Structure formats: structure tokens, C-alpha cells
PDB file of C-alpha atoms and ligand atoms in Angstrom:
ATOM      1  CA  MET A   1      40.082 118.519  90.832  1.00  0.00           C
ATOM      2  CA  ALA A   2      40.645 120.464  87.632  1.00  0.00           C
ATOM      3  CA  VAL A   3      39.229 123.573  89.255  1.00  0.00           C
ATOM      4  CA  ARG A   4      41.440 123.155  92.310  1.00  0.00           C
ATOM      5  CA  THR A   5      44.494 122.733  90.070  1.00  0.00           C
ATOM      6  CA  LEU A   6      43.494 125.815  88.149  1.00  0.00           C
ATOM      7  CA  VAL A   7      42.980 127.837  91.344  1.00  0.00           C
ATOM      8  CA  PHE A   8      46.274 126.564  92.693  1.00  0.00           C
ATOM      9  CA  GLY A   9      47.956 127.525  89.430  1.00  0.00           C
ATOM     10  CA  VAL A  10      46.485 131.006  89.500  1.00  0.00           C
ATOM     11  CA  VAL A  11      47.535 131.541  93.127  1.00  0.00           C
ATOM     12  CA  LEU A  12      51.005 130.207  92.363  1.00  0.00           C
ATOM     13  CA  GLY A  13      51.259 132.473  89.342  1.00  0.00           C
ATOM     14  CA  TRP A  14      50.209 135.421  91.461  1.00  0.00           C
ATOM     15  CA  CYS A  15      52.889 134.538  94.060  1.00  0.00           C
ATOM     16  CA  PHE A  16      55.528 134.443  91.329  1.00  0.00           C
ATOM     17  CA  ALA A  17      54.284 137.742  90.019  1.00  0.00           C
ATOM     18  CA  ILE A  18      54.720 139.481  93.377  1.00  0.00           C
ATOM     19  CA  THR A  19      58.063 137.853  94.224  1.00  0.00           C
ATOM     20  CA  GLY A  20      59.380 138.563  90.757  1.00  0.00           C
ATOM     21  CA  SER A  21      60.713 135.130  89.902  1.00  0.00           C
ATOM     22  CA  ALA A  22      60.170 131.503  90.803  1.00  0.00           C
ATOM     23  CA  HIS A  23      63.921 131.004  90.848  1.00  0.00           C
ATOM     24  CA  ALA A  24      65.351 133.987  92.680  1.00  0.00           C
ATOM     25  CA  ASP A  25      66.373 131.727  95.582  1.00  0.00           C
ATOM     26  CA  ASP A  26      67.982 129.041  93.436  1.00  0.00           C
ATOM     27  CA  PRO A  27      71.725 129.013  94.037  1.00  0.00           C
ATOM     28  CA  ILE A  28      73.818 130.506  91.261  1.00  0.00           C
ATOM     29  CA  ARG A  29      76.106 127.706  90.074  1.00  0.00           C
ATOM     30  CA  ILE A  30      79.659 128.866  89.362  1.00  0.00           C
ATOM     31  CA  PRO A  31      82.118 126.337  87.865  1.00  0.00           C
ATOM     32  CA  LEU A  32      85.598 125.696  89.272  1.00  0.00           C
ATOM     33  CA  HIS A  33      88.337 125.105  86.704  1.00  0.00           C
ATOM     34  CA  ASN A  34      91.963 124.039  86.821  1.00  0.00           C
ATOM     35  CA  TRP A  35      94.003 127.248  86.835  1.00  0.00           C
ATOM     36  CA  THR A  36      94.457 129.469  89.846  1.00  0.00           C
ATOM     37  CA  SER A  37      93.157 132.903  88.783  1.00  0.00           C
ATOM     38  CA  GLN A  38      89.886 131.211  87.838  1.00  0.00           C
ATOM     39  CA  LEU A  39      89.579 129.430  91.181  1.00  0.00           C
ATOM     40  CA  VAL A  40      90.209 132.617  93.151  1.00  0.00           C
ATOM     41  CA  GLY A  41      88.006 134.717  90.863  1.00  0.00           C
ATOM     42  CA  ALA A  42      85.144 132.199  91.107  1.00  0.00           C
ATOM     43  CA  GLU A  43      85.082 132.747  94.842  1.00  0.00           C
ATOM     44  CA  VAL A  44      85.461 136.497  94.473  1.00  0.00           C
ATOM     45  CA  VAL A  45      82.477 136.593  92.091  1.00  0.00           C
ATOM     46  CA  GLY A  46      80.541 134.247  94.385  1.00  0.00           C
ATOM     47  CA  ARG A  47      81.133 136.428  97.434  1.00  0.00           C
ATOM     48  CA  ILE A  48      80.124 139.537  95.473  1.00  0.00           C
ATOM     49  CA  LEU A  49      76.865 137.870  94.378  1.00  0.00           C
ATOM     50  CA  GLU A  50      76.239 136.753  97.974  1.00  0.00           C
ATOM     51  CA  ALA A  51      76.742 140.347  99.085  1.00  0.00           C
ATOM     52  CA  ALA A  52      74.083 141.227  96.490  1.00  0.00           C
ATOM     53  CA  GLY A  53      71.684 138.752  98.128  1.00  0.00           C
ATOM     54  CA  SER A  54      72.081 135.610  96.016  1.00  0.00           C
ATOM     55  CA  GLU A  55      72.901 132.067  97.035  1.00  0.00           C
ATOM     56  CA  VAL A  56      75.945 130.584  95.351  1.00  0.00           C
ATOM     57  CA  GLU A  57      77.130 127.056  94.733  1.00  0.00           C
ATOM     58  CA  TYR A  58      80.521 126.038  93.300  1.00  0.00           C
ATOM     59  CA  VAL A  59      80.647 123.100  90.907  1.00  0.00           C
ATOM     60  CA  PRO A  60      83.885 121.530  89.632  1.00  0.00           C
ATOM     61  CA  ALA A  61      83.560 121.511  85.836  1.00  0.00           C
ATOM     62  CA  ASP A  62      85.564 120.709  82.715  1.00  0.00           C
ATOM     63  CA  SER A  63      86.561 124.092  81.280  1.00  0.00           C
ATOM     64  CA  GLY A  64      86.150 122.929  77.702  1.00  0.00           C
ATOM     65  CA  ALA A  65      82.736 121.312  78.125  1.00  0.00           C
ATOM     66  CA  VAL A  66      81.313 124.022  80.399  1.00  0.00           C
ATOM     67  CA  TYR A  67      79.702 126.024  77.586  1.00  0.00           C
ATOM     68  CA  GLU A  68      77.543 123.086  76.583  1.00  0.00           C
ATOM     69  CA  ALA A  69      76.735 122.509  80.253  1.00  0.00           C
ATOM     70  CA  MET A  70      75.704 126.162  80.550  1.00  0.00           C
ATOM     71  CA  CYS A  71      73.591 125.829  77.386  1.00  0.00           C
ATOM     72  CA  GLU A  72      71.754 122.954  79.064  1.00  0.00           C
ATOM     73  CA  GLY A  73      71.207 124.956  82.249  1.00  0.00           C
ATOM     74  CA  ASP A  74      73.592 122.924  84.430  1.00  0.00           C
ATOM     75  CA  VAL A  75      75.884 125.904  85.134  1.00  0.00           C
ATOM     76  CA  ASP A  76      74.863 129.557  85.477  1.00  0.00           C
ATOM     77  CA  LEU A  77      77.914 131.714  84.992  1.00  0.00           C
ATOM     78  CA  VAL A  78      81.475 131.476  83.643  1.00  0.00           C
ATOM     79  CA  HIS A  79      83.446 134.554  84.677  1.00  0.00           C
ATOM     80  CA  GLU A  80      86.758 133.829  82.845  1.00  0.00           C
ATOM     81  CA  VAL A  81      85.976 133.110  79.189  1.00  0.00           C
ATOM     82  CA  TRP A  82      89.423 133.349  77.566  1.00  0.00           C
ATOM     83  CA  GLN A  83      89.204 134.000  73.847  1.00  0.00           C
ATOM     84  CA  GLY A  84      92.308 131.972  72.983  1.00  0.00           C
ATOM     85  CA  ALA A  85      91.200 128.807  74.730  1.00  0.00           C
ATOM     86  CA  PHE A  86      87.437 128.959  74.720  1.00  0.00           C
ATOM     87  CA  GLY A  87      86.377 131.543  72.148  1.00  0.00           C
ATOM     88  CA  VAL A  88      85.209 128.953  69.638  1.00  0.00           C
ATOM     89  CA  ALA A  89      83.263 126.848  72.175  1.00  0.00           C
ATOM     90  CA  PHE A  90      81.721 129.912  73.841  1.00  0.00           C
ATOM     91  CA  GLU A  91      80.722 131.705  70.644  1.00  0.00           C
ATOM     92  CA  LYS A  92      79.076 128.536  69.331  1.00  0.00           C
ATOM     93  CA  GLN A  93      76.640 128.492  72.279  1.00  0.00           C
ATOM     94  CA  VAL A  94      76.110 132.267  72.103  1.00  0.00           C
ATOM     95  CA  ALA A  95      75.150 131.845  68.439  1.00  0.00           C
ATOM     96  CA  LYS A  96      72.586 129.205  69.472  1.00  0.00           C
ATOM     97  CA  GLY A  97      71.110 131.667  71.975  1.00  0.00           C
ATOM     98  CA  CYS A  98      71.402 129.469  75.065  1.00  0.00           C
ATOM     99  CA  VAL A  99      74.437 131.339  76.446  1.00  0.00           C
ATOM    100  CA  ILE A 100      74.595 135.124  76.804  1.00  0.00           C
ATOM    101  CA  ASP A 101      77.734 137.207  76.317  1.00  0.00           C
ATOM    102  CA  ALA A 102      77.085 139.194  79.522  1.00  0.00           C
ATOM    103  CA  ALA A 103      80.184 141.350  79.987  1.00  0.00           C
ATOM    104  CA  THR A 104      83.735 141.950  78.772  1.00  0.00           C
ATOM    105  CA  HIS A 105      86.462 142.574  81.332  1.00  0.00           C
ATOM    106  CA  ASP A 106      89.027 145.317  80.732  1.00  0.00           C
ATOM    107  CA  ALA A 107      91.713 142.617  80.913  1.00  0.00           C
ATOM    108  CA  LEU A 108      93.280 141.771  77.550  1.00  0.00           C
ATOM    109  CA  THR A 109      94.628 138.262  77.274  1.00  0.00           C
ATOM    110  CA  ARG A 110      97.074 136.208  75.285  1.00  0.00           C
ATOM    111  CA  GLU A 111      97.484 132.422  75.374  1.00  0.00           C
ATOM    112  CA  GLU A 112     100.281 131.029  73.275  1.00  0.00           C
ATOM    113  CA  TRP A 113     103.400 128.885  72.895  1.00  0.00           C
ATOM    114  CA  TRP A 114     106.043 130.511  75.079  1.00  0.00           C
ATOM    115  CA  TYR A 115     109.732 130.027  75.945  1.00  0.00           C
ATOM    116  CA  PRO A 116     112.101 131.340  78.632  1.00  0.00           C
ATOM    117  CA  ALA A 117     114.489 134.026  77.313  1.00  0.00           C
ATOM    118  CA  TYR A 118     117.648 131.876  77.408  1.00  0.00           C
ATOM    119  CA  VAL A 119     116.245 129.706  74.572  1.00  0.00           C
ATOM    120  CA  GLU A 120     116.990 132.575  72.139  1.00  0.00           C
ATOM    121  CA  GLU A 121     120.729 131.962  72.526  1.00  0.00           C
ATOM    122  CA  ALA A 122     120.356 128.479  71.056  1.00  0.00           C
ATOM    123  CA  CYS A 123     117.694 129.522  68.524  1.00  0.00           C
ATOM    124  CA  PRO A 124     118.478 133.106  67.470  1.00  0.00           C
ATOM    125  CA  GLY A 125     115.597 133.574  64.991  1.00  0.00           C
ATOM    126  CA  LEU A 126     113.008 133.464  67.781  1.00  0.00           C
ATOM    127  CA  PRO A 127     110.259 134.503  68.454  1.00  0.00           C
ATOM    128  CA  ASP A 128     109.353 133.771  64.811  1.00  0.00           C
ATOM    129  CA  TRP A 129     107.565 130.412  64.473  1.00  0.00           C
ATOM    130  CA  GLU A 130     109.503 129.358  61.387  1.00  0.00           C
ATOM    131  CA  ALA A 131     112.752 129.917  63.275  1.00  0.00           C
ATOM    132  CA  LEU A 132     111.353 127.806  66.106  1.00  0.00           C
ATOM    133  CA  ASN A 133     110.465 125.097  63.629  1.00  0.00           C
ATOM    134  CA  GLY A 134     114.006 125.193  62.261  1.00  0.00           C
ATOM    135  CA  CYS A 135     115.301 124.587  65.793  1.00  0.00           C
ATOM    136  CA  ALA A 136     112.912 121.708  66.507  1.00  0.00           C
ATOM    137  CA  GLU A 137     115.762 119.323  67.295  1.00  0.00           C
ATOM    138  CA  LEU A 138     116.641 121.396  70.386  1.00  0.00           C
ATOM    139  CA  PHE A 139     113.318 120.331  71.888  1.00  0.00           C
ATOM    140  CA  VAL A 140     113.419 116.606  71.077  1.00  0.00           C
ATOM    141  CA  THR A 141     112.644 114.238  73.958  1.00  0.00           C
ATOM    142  CA  SER A 142     112.626 110.442  73.989  1.00  0.00           C
ATOM    143  CA  GLU A 143     108.850 110.640  73.892  1.00  0.00           C
ATOM    144  CA  THR A 144     108.698 112.824  70.785  1.00  0.00           C
ATOM    145  CA  ALA A 145     111.856 111.905  68.790  1.00  0.00           C
ATOM    146  CA  PRO A 146     112.563 112.757  66.054  1.00  0.00           C
ATOM    147  CA  LYS A 147     110.207 115.685  66.599  1.00  0.00           C
ATOM    148  CA  GLY A 148     110.545 118.513  69.050  1.00  0.00           C
ATOM    149  CA  ARG A 149     108.251 118.551  72.050  1.00  0.00           C
ATOM    150  CA  PHE A 150     105.684 121.286  72.628  1.00  0.00           C
ATOM    151  CA  LEU A 151     104.396 120.997  76.182  1.00  0.00           C
ATOM    152  CA  GLY A 152     100.733 121.960  75.949  1.00  0.00           C
ATOM    153  CA  GLY A 153      98.231 122.556  78.730  1.00  0.00           C
ATOM    154  CA  PRO A 154      95.610 120.005  79.778  1.00  0.00           C
ATOM    155  CA  ALA A 155      93.596 118.856  76.767  1.00  0.00           C
ATOM    156  CA  GLU A 156      90.399 120.426  78.163  1.00  0.00           C
ATOM    157  CA  TRP A 157      91.881 123.877  77.471  1.00  0.00           C
ATOM    158  CA  LEU A 158      90.975 123.237  73.819  1.00  0.00           C
ATOM    159  CA  LYS A 159      94.018 124.893  72.307  1.00  0.00           C
ATOM    160  CA  GLY A 160      93.932 123.283  68.880  1.00  0.00           C
ATOM    161  CA  ASP A 161      97.706 122.715  69.079  1.00  0.00           C
ATOM    162  CA  ASP A 162      97.621 119.456  67.112  1.00  0.00           C
ATOM    163  CA  GLU A 163      95.641 121.194  64.381  1.00  0.00           C
ATOM    164  CA  ARG A 164      98.122 124.056  64.380  1.00  0.00           C
ATOM    165  CA  VAL A 165     101.132 121.729  64.122  1.00  0.00           C
ATOM    166  CA  ALA A 166      99.434 119.954  61.217  1.00  0.00           C
ATOM    167  CA  GLY A 167      98.212 123.168  59.575  1.00  0.00           C
ATOM    168  CA  LEU A 168     101.624 124.825  59.666  1.00  0.00           C
ATOM    169  CA  GLY A 169     103.530 121.615  58.894  1.00  0.00           C
ATOM    170  CA  MET A 170     105.595 121.852  62.064  1.00  0.00           C
ATOM    171  CA  ASN A 171     108.218 119.392  63.155  1.00  0.00           C
ATOM    172  CA  PHE A 172     106.759 119.239  66.674  1.00  0.00           C
ATOM    173  CA  ALA A 173     104.693 116.782  68.682  1.00  0.00           C
ATOM    174  CA  VAL A 174     102.216 118.080  71.244  1.00  0.00           C
ATOM    175  CA  ILE A 175     102.361 116.545  74.714  1.00  0.00           C
ATOM    176  CA  ASN A 176      99.581 117.708  77.022  1.00  0.00           C
ATOM    177  CA  ALA A 177     100.548 118.364  80.629  1.00  0.00           C
ATOM    178  CA  GLY A 178      98.150 116.922  83.180  1.00  0.00           C
ATOM    179  CA  SER A 179      97.773 120.174  85.100  1.00  0.00           C
ATOM    180  CA  ALA A 180      98.914 123.788  85.266  1.00  0.00           C
ATOM    181  CA  ASP A 181     101.295 122.831  88.088  1.00  0.00           C
ATOM    182  CA  ALA A 182     102.915 120.233  85.814  1.00  0.00           C
ATOM    183  CA  LEU A 183     103.638 123.005  83.282  1.00  0.00           C
ATOM    184  CA  TRP A 184     105.268 125.219  85.900  1.00  0.00           C
ATOM    185  CA  ALA A 185     107.263 122.316  87.392  1.00  0.00           C
ATOM    186  CA  GLU A 186     108.772 121.503  83.985  1.00  0.00           C
ATOM    187  CA  LEU A 187     109.538 125.171  83.361  1.00  0.00           C
ATOM    188  CA  SER A 188     111.316 125.409  86.701  1.00  0.00           C
ATOM    189  CA  ILE A 189     113.448 122.311  86.099  1.00  0.00           C
ATOM    190  CA  ALA A 190     114.369 123.356  82.537  1.00  0.00           C
ATOM    191  CA  SER A 191     115.250 126.912  83.649  1.00  0.00           C
ATOM    192  CA  GLU A 192     117.613 125.727  86.354  1.00  0.00           C
ATOM    193  CA  LYS A 193     119.712 123.992  83.689  1.00  0.00           C
ATOM    194  CA  SER A 194     118.960 126.482  80.870  1.00  0.00           C
ATOM    195  CA  LYS A 195     117.536 123.570  78.922  1.00  0.00           C
ATOM    196  CA  PRO A 196     115.435 124.522  75.847  1.00  0.00           C
ATOM    197  CA  ILE A 197     111.709 124.239  76.447  1.00  0.00           C
ATOM    198  CA  VAL A 198     108.649 125.575  74.645  1.00  0.00           C
ATOM    199  CA  LEU A 199     105.378 125.351  76.518  1.00  0.00           C
ATOM    200  CA  PHE A 200     101.901 126.779  76.793  1.00  0.00           C
ATOM    201  CA  ASN A 201     101.587 129.969  78.855  1.00  0.00           C
ATOM    202  CA  TRP A 202      99.269 132.937  79.061  1.00  0.00           C
ATOM    203  CA  THR A 203      98.963 136.481  80.283  1.00  0.00           C
ATOM    204  CA  PRO A 204      97.820 137.819  82.726  1.00  0.00           C
ATOM    205  CA  ASN A 205      99.468 135.178  84.887  1.00  0.00           C
ATOM    206  CA  PHE A 206     101.955 135.000  87.740  1.00  0.00           C
ATOM    207  CA  ILE A 207     104.680 133.574  85.469  1.00  0.00           C
ATOM    208  CA  GLU A 208     105.696 136.996  84.118  1.00  0.00           C
ATOM    209  CA  ALA A 209     106.680 138.033  87.653  1.00  0.00           C
ATOM    210  CA  LEU A 210     109.091 135.062  87.927  1.00  0.00           C
ATOM    211  CA  TYR A 211     110.492 134.426  84.432  1.00  0.00           C
ATOM    212  CA  ASP A 212     111.774 136.449  81.533  1.00  0.00           C
ATOM    213  CA  GLY A 213     110.407 134.966  78.318  1.00  0.00           C
ATOM    214  CA  LYS A 214     108.436 135.497  75.132  1.00  0.00           C
ATOM    215  CA  PHE A 215     105.491 134.186  73.170  1.00  0.00           C
ATOM    216  CA  VAL A 216     106.203 132.572  69.805  1.00  0.00           C
ATOM    217  CA  GLU A 217     104.953 134.715  66.903  1.00  0.00           C
ATOM    218  CA  PHE A 218     102.761 132.631  64.605  1.00  0.00           C
ATOM    219  CA  PRO A 219     100.890 133.877  61.528  1.00  0.00           C
ATOM    220  CA  GLU A 220      98.570 136.606  62.796  1.00  0.00           C
ATOM    221  CA  TYR A 221      95.185 135.478  64.149  1.00  0.00           C
ATOM    222  CA  PHE A 222      92.185 136.445  62.049  1.00  0.00           C
ATOM    223  CA  GLU A 223      88.452 135.912  62.314  1.00  0.00           C
ATOM    224  CA  GLY A 224      87.508 132.441  61.069  1.00  0.00           C
ATOM    225  CA  CYS A 225      90.990 130.924  61.256  1.00  0.00           C
ATOM    226  CA  ARG A 226      89.906 128.313  63.760  1.00  0.00           C
ATOM    227  CA  GLU A 227      86.563 127.498  62.164  1.00  0.00           C
ATOM    228  CA  ASP A 228      87.087 127.651  58.404  1.00  0.00           C
ATOM    229  CA  ALA A 229      89.758 125.397  56.915  1.00  0.00           C
ATOM    230  CA  ALA A 230      89.689 127.249  53.583  1.00  0.00           C
ATOM    231  CA  LEU A 231      91.012 130.428  55.244  1.00  0.00           C
ATOM    232  CA  GLY A 232      94.658 130.971  56.167  1.00  0.00           C
ATOM    233  CA  ILE A 233      97.971 129.852  54.710  1.00  0.00           C
ATOM    234  CA  ASN A 234      96.948 126.181  54.597  1.00  0.00           C
ATOM    235  CA  PRO A 235      93.648 125.830  52.679  1.00  0.00           C
ATOM    236  CA  GLU A 236      93.092 122.349  54.088  1.00  0.00           C
ATOM    237  CA  THR A 237      93.230 122.980  57.846  1.00  0.00           C
ATOM    238  CA  THR A 238      91.869 125.186  60.576  1.00  0.00           C
ATOM    239  CA  HIS A 239      94.211 126.716  63.215  1.00  0.00           C
ATOM    240  CA  ASP A 240      96.884 127.799  60.708  1.00  0.00           C
ATOM    241  CA  CYS A 241      97.330 130.996  62.752  1.00  0.00           C
ATOM    242  CA  GLY A 242      98.371 132.088  66.228  1.00  0.00           C
ATOM    243  CA  ASN A 243      95.957 132.860  69.043  1.00  0.00           C
ATOM    244  CA  PRO A 244      94.628 136.435  69.395  1.00  0.00           C
ATOM    245  CA  LYS A 245      97.218 138.827  70.886  1.00  0.00           C
ATOM    246  CA  ASP A 246      94.745 141.103  72.629  1.00  0.00           C
ATOM    247  CA  GLY A 247      92.176 138.430  73.291  1.00  0.00           C
ATOM    248  CA  TYR A 248      89.028 139.118  75.251  1.00  0.00           C
ATOM    249  CA  LEU A 249      88.144 137.913  78.719  1.00  0.00           C
ATOM    250  CA  LYS A 250      84.378 137.688  79.035  1.00  0.00           C
ATOM    251  CA  ILE A 251      81.612 136.661  81.381  1.00  0.00           C
ATOM    252  CA  GLY A 252      79.023 134.283  79.984  1.00  0.00           C
ATOM    253  CA  VAL A 253      75.716 133.321  81.601  1.00  0.00           C
ATOM    254  CA  TRP A 254      72.951 130.836  80.880  1.00  0.00           C
ATOM    255  CA  GLU A 255      70.135 132.381  78.834  1.00  0.00           C
ATOM    256  CA  GLU A 256      67.661 132.025  81.738  1.00  0.00           C
ATOM    257  CA  PHE A 257      69.956 133.817  84.176  1.00  0.00           C
ATOM    258  CA  PRO A 258      68.627 137.373  83.594  1.00  0.00           C
ATOM    259  CA  ASP A 259      65.018 136.288  84.266  1.00  0.00           C
ATOM    260  CA  ARG A 260      65.832 134.037  87.201  1.00  0.00           C
ATOM    261  CA  HIS A 261      68.273 136.396  88.907  1.00  0.00           C
ATOM    262  CA  PRO A 262      67.645 139.910  87.582  1.00  0.00           C
ATOM    263  CA  GLU A 263      69.447 141.694  90.413  1.00  0.00           C
ATOM    264  CA  ALA A 264      72.455 139.399  90.279  1.00  0.00           C
ATOM    265  CA  TYR A 265      72.517 139.803  86.493  1.00  0.00           C
ATOM    266  CA  ALA A 266      72.773 143.576  86.832  1.00  0.00           C
ATOM    267  CA  VAL A 267      75.765 143.073  89.163  1.00  0.00           C
ATOM    268  CA  VAL A 268      77.372 140.504  86.835  1.00  0.00           C
ATOM    269  CA  GLN A 269      77.222 143.015  83.983  1.00  0.00           C
ATOM    270  CA  ARG A 270      79.220 145.502  86.100  1.00  0.00           C
ATOM    271  CA  ILE A 271      81.926 143.052  87.220  1.00  0.00           C
ATOM    272  CA  ASN A 272      85.139 144.038  85.464  1.00  0.00           C
ATOM    273  CA  PHE A 273      88.605 142.605  86.156  1.00  0.00           C
ATOM    274  CA  THR A 274      91.806 144.195  84.875  1.00  0.00           C
ATOM    275  CA  ASN A 275      95.024 142.416  83.885  1.00  0.00           C
ATOM    276  CA  LEU A 276      96.399 143.238  87.321  1.00  0.00           C
ATOM    277  CA  ASP A 277      93.340 141.731  89.066  1.00  0.00           C
ATOM    278  CA  ILE A 278      93.767 138.426  87.222  1.00  0.00           C
ATOM    279  CA  ALA A 279      97.558 138.375  87.729  1.00  0.00           C
ATOM    280  CA  VAL A 280      97.180 139.110  91.452  1.00  0.00           C
ATOM    281  CA  MET A 281      94.576 136.366  91.897  1.00  0.00           C
ATOM    282  CA  ALA A 282      97.040 133.868  90.360  1.00  0.00           C
ATOM    283  CA  LYS A 283     100.018 135.235  92.284  1.00  0.00           C
ATOM    284  CA  LEU A 284      98.362 134.986  95.713  1.00  0.00           C
ATOM    285  CA  VAL A 285      98.092 131.224  95.230  1.00  0.00           C
ATOM    286  CA  ASP A 286     101.023 130.333  92.947  1.00  0.00           C
ATOM    287  CA  ILE A 287     103.699 132.562  94.479  1.00  0.00           C
ATOM    288  CA  ASP A 288     102.399 133.445  97.948  1.00  0.00           C
ATOM    289  CA  LYS A 289     101.014 129.911  98.402  1.00  0.00           C
ATOM    290  CA  MET A 290      97.731 131.064  99.927  1.00  0.00           C
ATOM    291  CA  GLU A 291      94.654 128.840  99.993  1.00  0.00           C
ATOM    292  CA  VAL A 292      92.111 129.834  97.333  1.00  0.00           C
ATOM    293  CA  THR A 293      89.546 130.974  99.930  1.00  0.00           C
ATOM    294  CA  ASP A 294      92.112 133.150 101.720  1.00  0.00           C
ATOM    295  CA  ALA A 295      93.315 134.593  98.424  1.00  0.00           C
ATOM    296  CA  ALA A 296      89.739 135.508  97.463  1.00  0.00           C
ATOM    297  CA  ALA A 297      89.197 137.114 100.884  1.00  0.00           C
ATOM    298  CA  LYS A 298      92.403 139.109 100.470  1.00  0.00           C
ATOM    299  CA  TRP A 299      91.470 140.324  96.985  1.00  0.00           C
ATOM    300  CA  LEU A 300      88.051 141.410  98.296  1.00  0.00           C
ATOM    301  CA  ALA A 301      89.587 143.201 101.286  1.00  0.00           C
ATOM    302  CA  ASP A 302      92.175 144.962  99.106  1.00  0.00           C
ATOM    303  CA  ASN A 303      89.615 146.014  96.470  1.00  0.00           C
ATOM    304  CA  GLU A 304      86.560 146.817  98.528  1.00  0.00           C
ATOM    305  CA  ALA A 305      85.704 150.178  96.965  1.00  0.00           C
ATOM    306  CA  LYS A 306      85.958 148.674  93.503  1.00  0.00           C
ATOM    307  CA  TRP A 307      83.646 145.682  93.982  1.00  0.00           C
ATOM    308  CA  LYS A 308      81.176 147.479  96.213  1.00  0.00           C
ATOM    309  CA  ALA A 309      80.631 149.924  93.372  1.00  0.00           C
ATOM    310  CA  TRP A 310      79.515 146.953  91.241  1.00  0.00           C
ATOM    311  CA  LEU A 311      76.674 146.214  93.678  1.00  0.00           C
ATOM    312  CA  SER A 312      74.548 149.192  92.726  1.00  0.00           C
ATOM    313  CA  SER A 313      73.952 151.060  89.498  1.00  0.00           C
ATOM    314  CA  ASP A 314      74.795 154.410  91.068  1.00  0.00           C
ATOM    315  CA  GLY A 315      77.941 153.005  92.762  1.00  0.00           C
TER     316      GLY A 315
HETATM  317  C1  TMO B   1      92.475 129.226  79.992  1.00  0.00           C
HETATM  318  N1  TMO B   1      93.898 129.449  80.281  1.00  0.00           N
HETATM  319  C2  TMO B   1      94.083 130.730  81.024  1.00  0.00           C
HETATM  320  C3  TMO B   1      94.428 128.330  81.132  1.00  0.00           C
HETATM  321  O1  TMO B   1      94.573 129.499  79.126  1.00  0.00           O
END
């Protein structure tokens, strides 16, 4: 019995050696999150990896918890790691070694409190955060009185807004929207009546094509602001700074990905979206009202030379 097991093991090992990897045929698991560029891009990346010979599976996943899931091997690849939202969670797993920082897109990102331009008429010191704080009463709602309301994104986007409000001593209460669409619906209603609103937004996004507006300027982001309470203008709290202004957009993979899918990994390292790519992916769904699958197909058709070059090293 022991000998047969040993022989079997040797033969199996030999098979793995000639096929390269025991896991090359395992599907690559790509998470689906709750904002539109990510949903379209997930399918774009999936179709590119299929073109490179891999199998792909899409798994709905919490965008805040996904880095731990990837560390545990439950997810293979996150292609939109936004520094503002997920930098802390991502870098924690990279430091542990179970997630690899595989590539950095050319796209530069910003995620921050934002207001439509007409708000400056009622609060002339904007975009400075202290001016905003002085105008807090303009943003009071029955839910937040006597404080102003900041409409944040879904809690899973990990923005640290409550910590920021506490750290900077702001006269605001954070209300988390249930979805990205809820943010845009409130922006649309407020804009129609020129009603003051301050809400979470980001770039690249489709919003800049529809609305004139600005990000609030908080104390400049610096390394460690969100991890080390002692740093920053409030020595007792983290998040006493704004989000990065030229934040990264990265691709992260599970540490076993390069060994399990070496060819796909080489392709992943060449994938590179620009600001326009991300904005267009969002726009096709949010403005043109396409289905995600159709939007991904359109992006691939419109950018064929670009993504085909990612398939081979001499492309
Ligand atoms: C991660 N996000 C783009 C929604 O800020």
C-alpha cells in the first residue's frame, strides 16, 4: 500500500512537472464590487485572461473585506485597488506576504468629499475644509441636526470618514449611502434645486462629465496619517488628513497566483488602465445605461490593439 502510494505520488509529481502546475486549470476568481467601473473592468480583465487561455469565475465580494479573502486564497485577483479607499487594507496584506502588489495602472485617482459648484455661492471659503466646517449648518438634515450631513459611500468602502470628522473636530455627521446609485440620486435631486450637499465622490468617474464641482481640500495626506494616531494635526486620532490627491490604482493578486497561473500572471502584470479607461467603463453603464457585459464587450472592441498587446511580452 505504502509503495503504491509512493509510486502514485511520484507519477503525480512527474505529471505536475510536465504540465507546469497542478492548478493551471483552476478558474481565476475575480471579485465583483459595487461601483460600475469595477464591474465592467472585472469582465474586461476576465475576458482578457480567457483570451490568454485561463478559466475565469466572478464572485460577488465585499470590497473592504476582499483583501483578507485574497490572503486566505478565496479570491485570486483584485484589479481596482484604490489607494484612498483600500490602501490601508491592501497594504496590510501585502506586508504579511499573502497578497502581491502585481501592477500599478497609469490611472491616478482621488476619492474625497465633494460638492457641486453652486454650493460655493452659499459657502464662499470653499474648497477649504475649515470653511466647509464653518458652513456646516447649510448641510443640516433632520437626521443629523444640529450637525451638517456628509453623505458617505457604502460603509464597505472603508473611508474612515467618522475618524476624520472626529480627528478634525468637524461639525458634521456621516451618513453612509446604501449604494453608489443612492449617492448619484441624492446629487441629482439636490442639484435640481441648487440645495447644498457634500458627498463622497471620486475620479476617474462618470460624474465629472455631468456635473461641475470640486473636492474639499483637507490637510494634505501624508504617509502614516491613517495608521498612526500620533502623526498629523490631532495627536490622538488617525485620519486627520485628506485622502491622497494622486492616489494609485493597483492590481493585487493572491500570493499563490504566480505559481498557479504563470502565464496569466505575466498578462496581469501588463494590464494597465488609464483615467480615461476607468471613466469610460463607468460612463457606458451610468450614462449610456448599457448592461455591464455589453459595456465590457464595447470597451474590448474599442481597445483591441491595446489589450491584445498585453497578451504577449513582445506585443
Ligand atoms: C472605491 N471607490 C472608487 C468607490 O471609491
